[in-house]
């Protein structure tokens, strides 16, 4: 009995320490922060990205991902990829690209995770163009944006979260498919990139470049696995780190909610793989309201996930293989439903996908147990019997743990008045965004996928509003005057052509000849 109490205390202590005594921490470097970067640039009077890079710690420059296509404010190519430096823990991220002809060349994009507030902050640093005339001291012309400026919020959302694809596919990233060799296009691009890396004004500061030459970096052989040389790819490493921090953000938002105590046991049960459906954790006086709300939420979730699959398939550029790379079982459906229905929390920006209301949480799979642990620690602080009940989480007594959660949840909610209107019914559901895929049966499937890709920016506030998701409305607007190029159809056809130069659409994506012809035919109808 003494051993049981001692073990219980130790487990609870480890859960609540959250990475102090029970997890390894990374040494903090003051340069690796938004304020630290500004202080460095001002103190050293740095006036370009190239001047900043050698001041970054070698360990930080040793961990990075490379993008050959990007939806960010910094464009990318195979030869001049966008570098995403993330160090050992991704709590500070710095990005740049490599050619003066690219969008965002004179900018550093920064991201920082605050451990106390569990929030992300983004910032852009703009350096003066080398050919531009300057007055006085050059550093005075370096522009530091405020934290989370509008141009960052447009993509990263009002709740401000990282934008990163979920495994096993990272469209536009070197190592696009998890545990698969580089495609022919990636190999050619990487060969050209590495040939210039050592003498490139920016890329020469990257460390551990040799890993990009090794097949085991992306698709480990059996020999690498058996010898212990099997490590995760840069994309997978960044996924794990970002997912863990995003999970911390979600857990903080949930546990700090005024309604958390009432729904705490239902939330905890929704994270268990062993407990029954979410309805079992609501008392009878809640069932008439909760059941239909859950059905509606579930249908909405399925439609959003279908839309995301189409969009992600359209963005996968170089390694078209079987499968869509997204799981329909990783949407945290029950957990998000209780958060929306009970806690009145808007979960539309919980996912790390660019699109709002994204239902793909497969990136969080590897750390989902951490979310359960966070809630367990929070509840166990006032319920000393919970940890003992948690021991029954394993076979053959798993039902005892779930029965305990069910009893406590019903007891808590029986004292509450059922919520009449879920918060997600009060805001646009976004379901019309998939109207094109449902209604249009004449356009080729690939055209549908590409238009959904366009809708991902033009119906979410990222780009000028154009109803690519609504065929009937789109056809009406195509004939209307738009900008200086004539009609909207003229403008779109111009943006699809080589004449648009750096402003060609889709951004950072090269259409095949067949894709180009199909789209032009569609917009000329």
XYZ file of C-alpha atoms in Angstrom:
525
model
C 0.000 0.000 0.000
C 2.849 2.349 0.846
C 4.407 1.601 -2.558
C 1.107 2.382 -4.313
C 0.798 5.798 -2.602
C 4.445 6.623 -3.323
C 4.056 5.655 -6.994
C 0.835 7.648 -7.284
C 2.546 10.754 -5.924
C 5.463 10.298 -8.293
C 3.208 9.887 -11.331
C 1.195 12.976 -10.411
C 4.356 14.980 -9.763
C 5.789 14.056 -13.168
C 2.563 14.983 -14.909
C 2.414 18.379 -13.250
C 6.082 19.292 -13.623
C 5.549 19.445 -17.406
C 9.115 19.036 -18.497
C 11.128 20.322 -15.538
C 12.355 17.401 -13.439
C 10.803 14.657 -15.565
C 11.895 15.766 -19.009
C 15.066 17.101 -20.525
C 15.099 20.817 -21.245
C 17.079 22.748 -23.841
C 19.544 25.419 -22.871
C 18.159 28.862 -23.656
C 20.076 31.146 -25.998
C 18.924 34.784 -25.687
C 19.488 35.377 -29.404
C 16.806 32.810 -30.222
C 13.821 34.994 -29.427
C 11.987 37.857 -31.106
C 13.468 40.430 -28.742
C 16.898 38.800 -28.920
C 16.974 38.996 -32.711
C 16.052 42.674 -32.687
C 18.704 43.439 -30.074
C 21.330 41.545 -32.101
C 20.513 43.306 -35.359
C 20.503 46.736 -33.758
C 23.638 46.179 -31.678
C 25.681 44.761 -34.566
C 24.111 47.089 -37.136
C 23.256 44.205 -39.419
C 21.620 45.132 -42.695
C 20.975 41.856 -44.495
C 19.907 38.276 -43.967
C 23.434 37.109 -44.856
C 24.905 39.169 -42.026
C 22.500 37.754 -39.447
C 22.970 34.034 -40.147
C 26.537 33.547 -38.781
C 25.421 34.947 -35.410
C 22.928 32.125 -34.968
C 24.169 29.196 -32.831
C 25.578 26.248 -34.779
C 23.104 23.919 -33.059
C 20.259 26.069 -34.342
C 21.640 26.036 -37.892
C 21.938 22.252 -37.727
C 18.210 21.497 -37.721
C 16.092 22.710 -40.615
C 13.575 21.715 -43.263
C 13.733 22.746 -46.922
C 10.739 23.780 -49.029
C 10.849 23.818 -52.835
C 7.252 25.138 -53.034
C 5.698 27.377 -50.410
C 2.350 28.951 -49.628
C 4.043 31.442 -47.304
C 5.146 35.036 -47.935
C 8.537 33.669 -49.011
C 8.572 31.863 -52.346
C 10.745 28.809 -52.992
C 12.211 26.725 -55.818
C 14.190 23.498 -56.041
C 17.422 25.435 -56.543
C 16.640 28.120 -53.966
C 14.486 26.489 -51.287
C 12.911 28.206 -48.342
C 14.918 27.264 -45.249
C 13.007 26.662 -42.021
C 15.513 26.718 -39.161
C 14.043 25.197 -36.001
C 16.957 24.143 -33.785
C 16.576 21.466 -31.117
C 13.049 22.294 -29.985
C 11.337 24.598 -32.538
C 10.437 27.068 -29.802
C 12.068 29.633 -32.050
C 11.893 29.372 -35.842
C 13.581 31.508 -38.486
C 12.998 31.270 -42.246
C 14.566 32.721 -45.399
C 14.982 31.923 -49.101
C 17.931 32.259 -51.466
C 17.370 34.323 -54.626
C 16.879 38.053 -55.116
C 14.226 37.192 -57.704
C 12.057 35.477 -55.086
C 9.227 37.019 -53.112
C 10.311 37.678 -49.536
C 14.044 37.614 -50.312
C 14.822 40.600 -48.077
C 12.816 39.277 -45.152
C 13.359 37.057 -42.168
C 10.193 35.431 -40.847
C 10.309 34.561 -37.153
C 8.133 32.487 -34.853
C 8.340 32.074 -31.088
C 6.491 29.899 -28.590
C 5.859 31.324 -25.108
C 6.048 28.545 -22.503
C 4.121 30.532 -19.886
C 1.157 31.722 -21.947
C 1.272 28.722 -24.338
C 0.944 31.071 -27.304
C 2.766 31.606 -30.587
C 4.042 34.945 -31.856
C 5.126 35.780 -35.392
C 7.199 38.654 -36.719
C 8.729 39.817 -39.991
C 12.040 41.638 -40.293
C 12.540 43.515 -43.569
C 16.031 44.546 -44.617
C 16.728 47.392 -47.057
C 17.096 46.426 -50.697
C 20.784 46.483 -51.599
C 20.274 48.673 -54.652
C 18.057 51.213 -52.885
C 19.447 54.521 -51.721
C 19.639 54.977 -47.974
C 20.010 57.890 -45.643
C 22.267 57.903 -42.629
C 22.718 54.649 -40.761
C 21.514 51.587 -42.656
C 20.149 49.786 -39.554
C 17.577 52.549 -39.177
C 15.993 51.236 -42.353
C 15.576 47.715 -41.082
C 11.877 47.307 -40.365
C 10.655 45.209 -37.456
C 6.977 44.404 -37.634
C 4.845 44.262 -34.532
C 4.091 40.857 -33.066
C 1.485 39.022 -35.122
C 0.868 41.703 -37.772
C -2.113 41.456 -40.087
C -0.107 39.772 -42.848
C 0.783 36.963 -40.418
C -2.709 36.716 -38.930
C -4.163 36.274 -42.438
C -2.730 32.742 -42.533
C -1.850 31.873 -38.939
C -5.284 32.877 -37.655
C -6.662 34.954 -34.814
C -5.641 32.220 -32.376
C -2.164 32.279 -33.984
C -0.884 28.771 -34.567
C 1.826 27.259 -36.761
C 0.954 26.257 -40.326
C 2.390 22.842 -41.098
C 1.096 19.797 -42.942
C 0.375 16.500 -41.237
C 2.183 13.243 -42.005
C 2.697 11.191 -44.041
C 2.747 13.883 -46.766
C 4.312 17.335 -46.691
C 3.533 18.870 -50.112
C 6.310 21.107 -51.395
C 8.915 19.952 -48.863
C 12.046 17.983 -49.716
C 11.178 14.534 -48.413
C 7.572 15.066 -49.426
C 6.430 11.559 -48.433
C 7.275 9.997 -45.082
C 9.697 7.050 -45.163
C 9.921 7.104 -48.943
C 12.958 7.914 -51.133
C 13.151 11.279 -52.816
C 11.381 11.480 -56.164
C 13.335 12.051 -59.370
C 12.396 15.747 -59.328
C 13.524 16.064 -55.710
C 16.825 14.297 -56.419
C 17.549 16.609 -59.355
C 16.641 19.659 -57.322
C 18.655 18.573 -54.304
C 21.690 17.863 -56.490
C 21.593 21.384 -57.901
C 21.027 22.902 -54.474
C 23.949 21.059 -52.872
C 26.253 21.975 -55.754
C 25.892 25.665 -54.922
C 25.366 25.418 -51.153
C 28.989 25.737 -50.013
C 29.524 29.040 -51.829
C 26.022 30.489 -51.608
C 25.878 33.774 -49.609
C 23.143 32.355 -47.346
C 23.005 28.583 -47.648
C 26.716 28.243 -46.807
C 25.848 28.878 -43.149
C 23.729 25.746 -42.934
C 25.224 22.913 -40.882
C 24.898 19.131 -41.250
C 24.315 19.455 -44.981
C 25.495 15.883 -45.553
C 22.238 14.436 -44.237
C 20.502 15.726 -47.370
C 22.760 13.502 -49.487
C 21.898 10.356 -47.554
C 19.048 8.084 -48.529
C 18.627 7.017 -44.893
C 17.510 10.550 -44.015
C 14.236 9.974 -45.842
C 13.867 6.209 -46.284
C 16.041 4.340 -43.756
C 17.339 0.981 -44.893
C 17.161 -2.157 -42.757
C 20.875 -1.756 -42.114
C 20.317 1.746 -40.745
C 17.500 0.503 -38.553
C 19.454 -2.429 -37.129
C 22.566 -0.321 -36.511
C 20.675 2.405 -34.656
C 21.229 5.017 -37.368
C 17.513 5.232 -38.132
C 16.393 8.769 -37.290
C 13.358 10.787 -38.254
C 13.505 13.056 -41.291
C 13.633 16.844 -40.781
C 9.949 17.095 -41.742
C 8.964 14.449 -39.207
C 11.093 16.069 -36.493
C 9.476 19.449 -37.057
C 6.049 17.811 -37.083
C 6.616 16.261 -33.663
C 7.948 19.491 -32.154
C 5.224 21.749 -33.557
C 2.499 19.259 -32.667
C 3.680 19.115 -29.084
C 3.582 22.909 -28.727
C 0.251 23.191 -30.500
C -1.089 20.574 -28.128
C 0.154 22.675 -25.199
C -1.737 25.629 -26.659
C -4.932 23.598 -26.947
C -4.602 22.091 -23.465
C -4.081 25.528 -21.930
C -7.103 26.938 -23.714
C -9.274 24.046 -22.529
C -8.109 23.832 -18.911
C -8.359 27.596 -18.423
C -11.964 27.686 -19.618
C -14.523 28.700 -16.943
C -16.563 25.642 -17.911
C -13.697 23.172 -17.732
C -14.580 21.735 -14.324
C -18.095 20.744 -15.368
C -16.949 18.963 -18.522
C -13.529 17.812 -17.338
C -14.353 14.102 -16.975
C -16.164 13.966 -20.306
C -13.166 15.610 -21.969
C -10.796 13.120 -20.357
C -12.931 10.172 -21.466
C -13.006 11.476 -25.047
C -9.212 11.135 -25.196
C -9.216 7.512 -24.096
C -9.184 4.774 -26.713
C -11.023 2.462 -24.336
C -14.025 4.478 -23.223
C -17.438 4.389 -24.913
C -19.131 7.021 -27.043
C -19.304 10.590 -25.863
C -23.057 10.393 -25.233
C -22.512 8.053 -22.262
C -20.895 10.893 -20.356
C -23.925 13.194 -20.494
C -26.883 12.809 -18.102
C -30.327 12.101 -19.527
C -31.435 15.731 -19.354
C -28.606 16.598 -21.753
C -29.194 13.826 -24.263
C -31.974 15.495 -26.291
C -29.744 18.508 -26.916
C -26.347 16.814 -27.171
C -27.273 13.935 -29.494
C -28.513 15.942 -32.514
C -25.767 18.518 -31.990
C -23.166 15.768 -32.103
C -24.625 14.345 -35.312
C -24.467 17.732 -36.981
C -20.937 18.359 -35.757
C -19.856 14.922 -37.000
C -21.340 15.503 -40.474
C -19.619 18.869 -40.669
C -16.360 17.215 -39.663
C -16.611 14.591 -42.415
C -17.262 17.216 -45.088
C -14.369 19.390 -43.976
C -12.048 16.390 -43.997
C -13.148 15.460 -47.526
C -12.361 18.992 -48.652
C -8.916 18.868 -47.021
C -8.091 15.579 -48.729
C -8.914 17.091 -52.136
C -6.827 20.167 -51.426
C -3.865 18.253 -50.126
C -3.925 15.861 -53.075
C -3.876 18.862 -55.395
C -0.815 20.289 -53.619
C 1.232 17.068 -53.648
C 3.529 17.949 -56.490
C 6.270 15.417 -57.108
C 5.466 12.075 -55.511
C 1.950 11.114 -56.534
C 1.557 7.682 -55.035
C -1.414 5.726 -53.757
C -3.295 6.973 -50.736
C -4.155 10.492 -49.726
C -1.820 10.777 -46.773
C -4.594 11.792 -44.421
C -6.411 9.727 -41.854
C -10.140 9.960 -41.247
C -9.642 8.700 -37.711
C -7.535 11.563 -36.400
C -9.930 14.466 -36.066
C -10.217 14.534 -32.225
C -13.935 14.602 -33.009
C -15.340 13.863 -29.544
C -12.847 16.100 -27.761
C -13.510 19.041 -30.075
C -17.265 18.532 -29.848
C -17.210 18.797 -26.044
C -14.919 21.835 -26.254
C -17.319 23.579 -28.634
C -20.600 22.350 -27.198
C -19.729 22.555 -23.507
C -16.822 24.961 -23.112
C -17.953 27.320 -25.906
C -14.443 27.269 -27.380
C -13.983 27.928 -31.093
C -11.853 25.019 -32.355
C -11.750 26.155 -36.006
C -8.073 27.116 -35.609
C -6.890 24.188 -33.532
C -5.426 22.280 -36.461
C -2.120 23.332 -38.011
C -3.654 23.299 -41.494
C -3.865 26.605 -43.345
C -7.620 26.305 -43.787
C -9.981 27.093 -40.929
C -12.261 24.364 -39.584
C -9.667 21.773 -40.594
C -10.481 18.330 -39.268
C -7.100 16.647 -39.760
C -5.224 16.121 -36.510
C -3.066 13.192 -37.596
C 0.042 15.244 -36.815
C -0.943 15.170 -33.171
C -1.200 11.380 -32.960
C 2.281 10.851 -31.571
C 1.699 13.265 -28.705
C -2.037 12.817 -28.088
C -1.283 10.991 -24.835
C 0.378 14.208 -23.648
C -2.958 15.984 -23.974
C -4.582 13.289 -21.876
C -1.803 13.644 -19.293
C -2.281 17.419 -19.087
C -5.964 17.038 -18.328
C -5.309 14.157 -15.967
C -2.860 16.254 -13.950
C -5.230 19.217 -13.823
C -8.186 17.146 -12.592
C -6.120 14.993 -10.238
C -5.055 18.108 -8.343
C -8.541 18.151 -6.752
C -9.526 14.496 -7.246
C -7.040 12.259 -5.472
C -8.888 9.083 -6.503
C -8.420 9.762 -10.211
C -4.824 8.527 -10.412
C -5.752 5.251 -8.725
C -8.628 4.873 -11.196
C -6.211 5.551 -14.020
C -4.329 2.358 -13.133
C -7.366 0.480 -14.411
C -6.828 2.052 -17.816
C -4.956 -1.057 -18.911
C -6.404 -4.467 -19.652
C -8.242 -6.317 -18.126
C -9.759 -3.643 -15.868
C -9.977 -0.791 -18.361
C -13.756 -0.476 -17.979
C -13.388 0.473 -14.325
C -11.511 3.623 -15.297
C -14.137 4.560 -17.876
C -16.931 3.794 -15.414
C -15.302 6.144 -12.920
C -15.133 8.942 -15.511
C -18.734 8.339 -16.557
C -20.002 8.515 -12.988
C -18.109 11.713 -12.191
C -19.068 13.353 -15.496
C -22.784 12.651 -15.081
C -22.604 13.849 -11.493
C -20.994 17.138 -12.565
C -23.315 17.815 -15.516
C -26.501 16.830 -13.695
C -26.089 20.082 -11.776
C -25.858 22.107 -14.993
C -28.476 23.342 -17.463
C -28.107 21.794 -20.926
C -26.534 24.120 -23.454
C -29.102 25.146 -26.013
C -26.958 26.263 -28.969
C -23.467 25.035 -29.832
C -21.062 27.873 -30.554
C -20.141 26.348 -33.926
C -23.728 26.867 -35.141
C -23.375 30.601 -34.561
C -20.543 31.082 -37.089
C -20.295 30.208 -40.795
C -19.681 26.503 -41.055
C -17.604 26.804 -44.198
C -19.470 23.888 -45.773
C -20.222 25.809 -49.011
C -16.476 25.632 -49.677
C -16.941 22.074 -50.980
C -19.942 22.951 -53.139
C -17.909 22.696 -56.321
C -16.880 19.106 -55.682
C -20.488 18.165 -54.966
C -22.324 20.061 -57.710
C -20.048 20.165 -60.702
C -20.033 16.876 -62.589
C -18.778 18.096 -65.957
C -15.281 19.355 -65.172
C -12.426 16.828 -65.035
C -11.527 15.641 -61.560
C -8.129 17.375 -61.715
C -9.804 20.719 -62.483
C -12.005 20.224 -59.429
C -8.934 19.596 -57.268
C -7.141 22.663 -58.616
C -10.159 24.915 -58.089
C -10.466 23.670 -54.527
C -6.805 24.562 -54.106
C -7.580 28.093 -55.327
C -10.547 28.259 -52.961
C -8.226 27.433 -50.069
C -6.860 30.988 -50.282
C -9.601 32.911 -52.093
C -12.444 31.888 -49.749
C -10.567 32.105 -46.439
C -9.407 35.730 -46.417
C -5.836 34.926 -47.467
C -6.331 36.220 -51.030
C -8.940 38.443 -52.783
C -12.384 36.815 -52.545
C -13.243 34.757 -55.643
C -15.861 31.989 -55.337
C -13.830 29.137 -56.860
C -15.877 26.812 -54.656
C -19.248 27.814 -56.114
C -19.512 27.009 -59.861
C -22.776 28.849 -60.504
C -21.627 32.068 -58.818
C -18.145 31.794 -60.328
C -19.549 31.590 -63.877
C -21.554 34.775 -63.276
C -18.543 36.690 -61.967
C -16.192 35.519 -64.730
C -17.982 37.850 -67.157
C -17.832 40.921 -64.885
C -15.164 43.674 -65.141
C -12.163 43.041 -62.904
C -9.052 45.208 -62.425
C -7.250 46.547 -65.506
C -7.105 43.315 -67.468
C -10.783 43.225 -68.450
C -13.132 40.661 -66.966
C -12.437 38.325 -64.065
C -11.930 35.536 -66.594
C -9.298 37.656 -68.382
C -7.515 38.322 -65.091
C -7.485 34.643 -64.140
C -6.231 33.567 -67.575
C -3.508 36.215 -67.360
C -2.452 34.965 -63.912
C -2.275 31.414 -65.247
C 0.075 32.454 -68.068
C 3.836 33.020 -68.118
C 3.169 36.717 -68.776
C 2.244 37.149 -65.095
C 5.851 36.480 -64.104
C 6.344 36.377 -60.328
C 2.588 36.927 -59.881
C 1.655 33.782 -61.781
C -0.913 31.508 -60.168
C -1.125 29.061 -58.509
C 1.732 30.464 -56.395
C 4.923 28.395 -56.360
C 3.353 25.592 -58.378
C 4.132 24.562 -61.949
C 1.102 23.215 -63.798
C 1.543 20.414 -66.284
C 0.601 21.123 -69.903
C -2.588 19.091 -69.509
C -3.522 20.930 -66.300
C -2.876 24.288 -67.958
C -5.066 23.435 -70.966
C -7.895 22.053 -68.815
C -8.018 25.168 -66.630
C -7.889 27.540 -69.592
C -10.743 25.661 -71.257
C -12.778 25.828 -68.065
C -12.385 29.607 -67.675
C -13.072 30.268 -71.350
C -16.443 28.465 -71.280
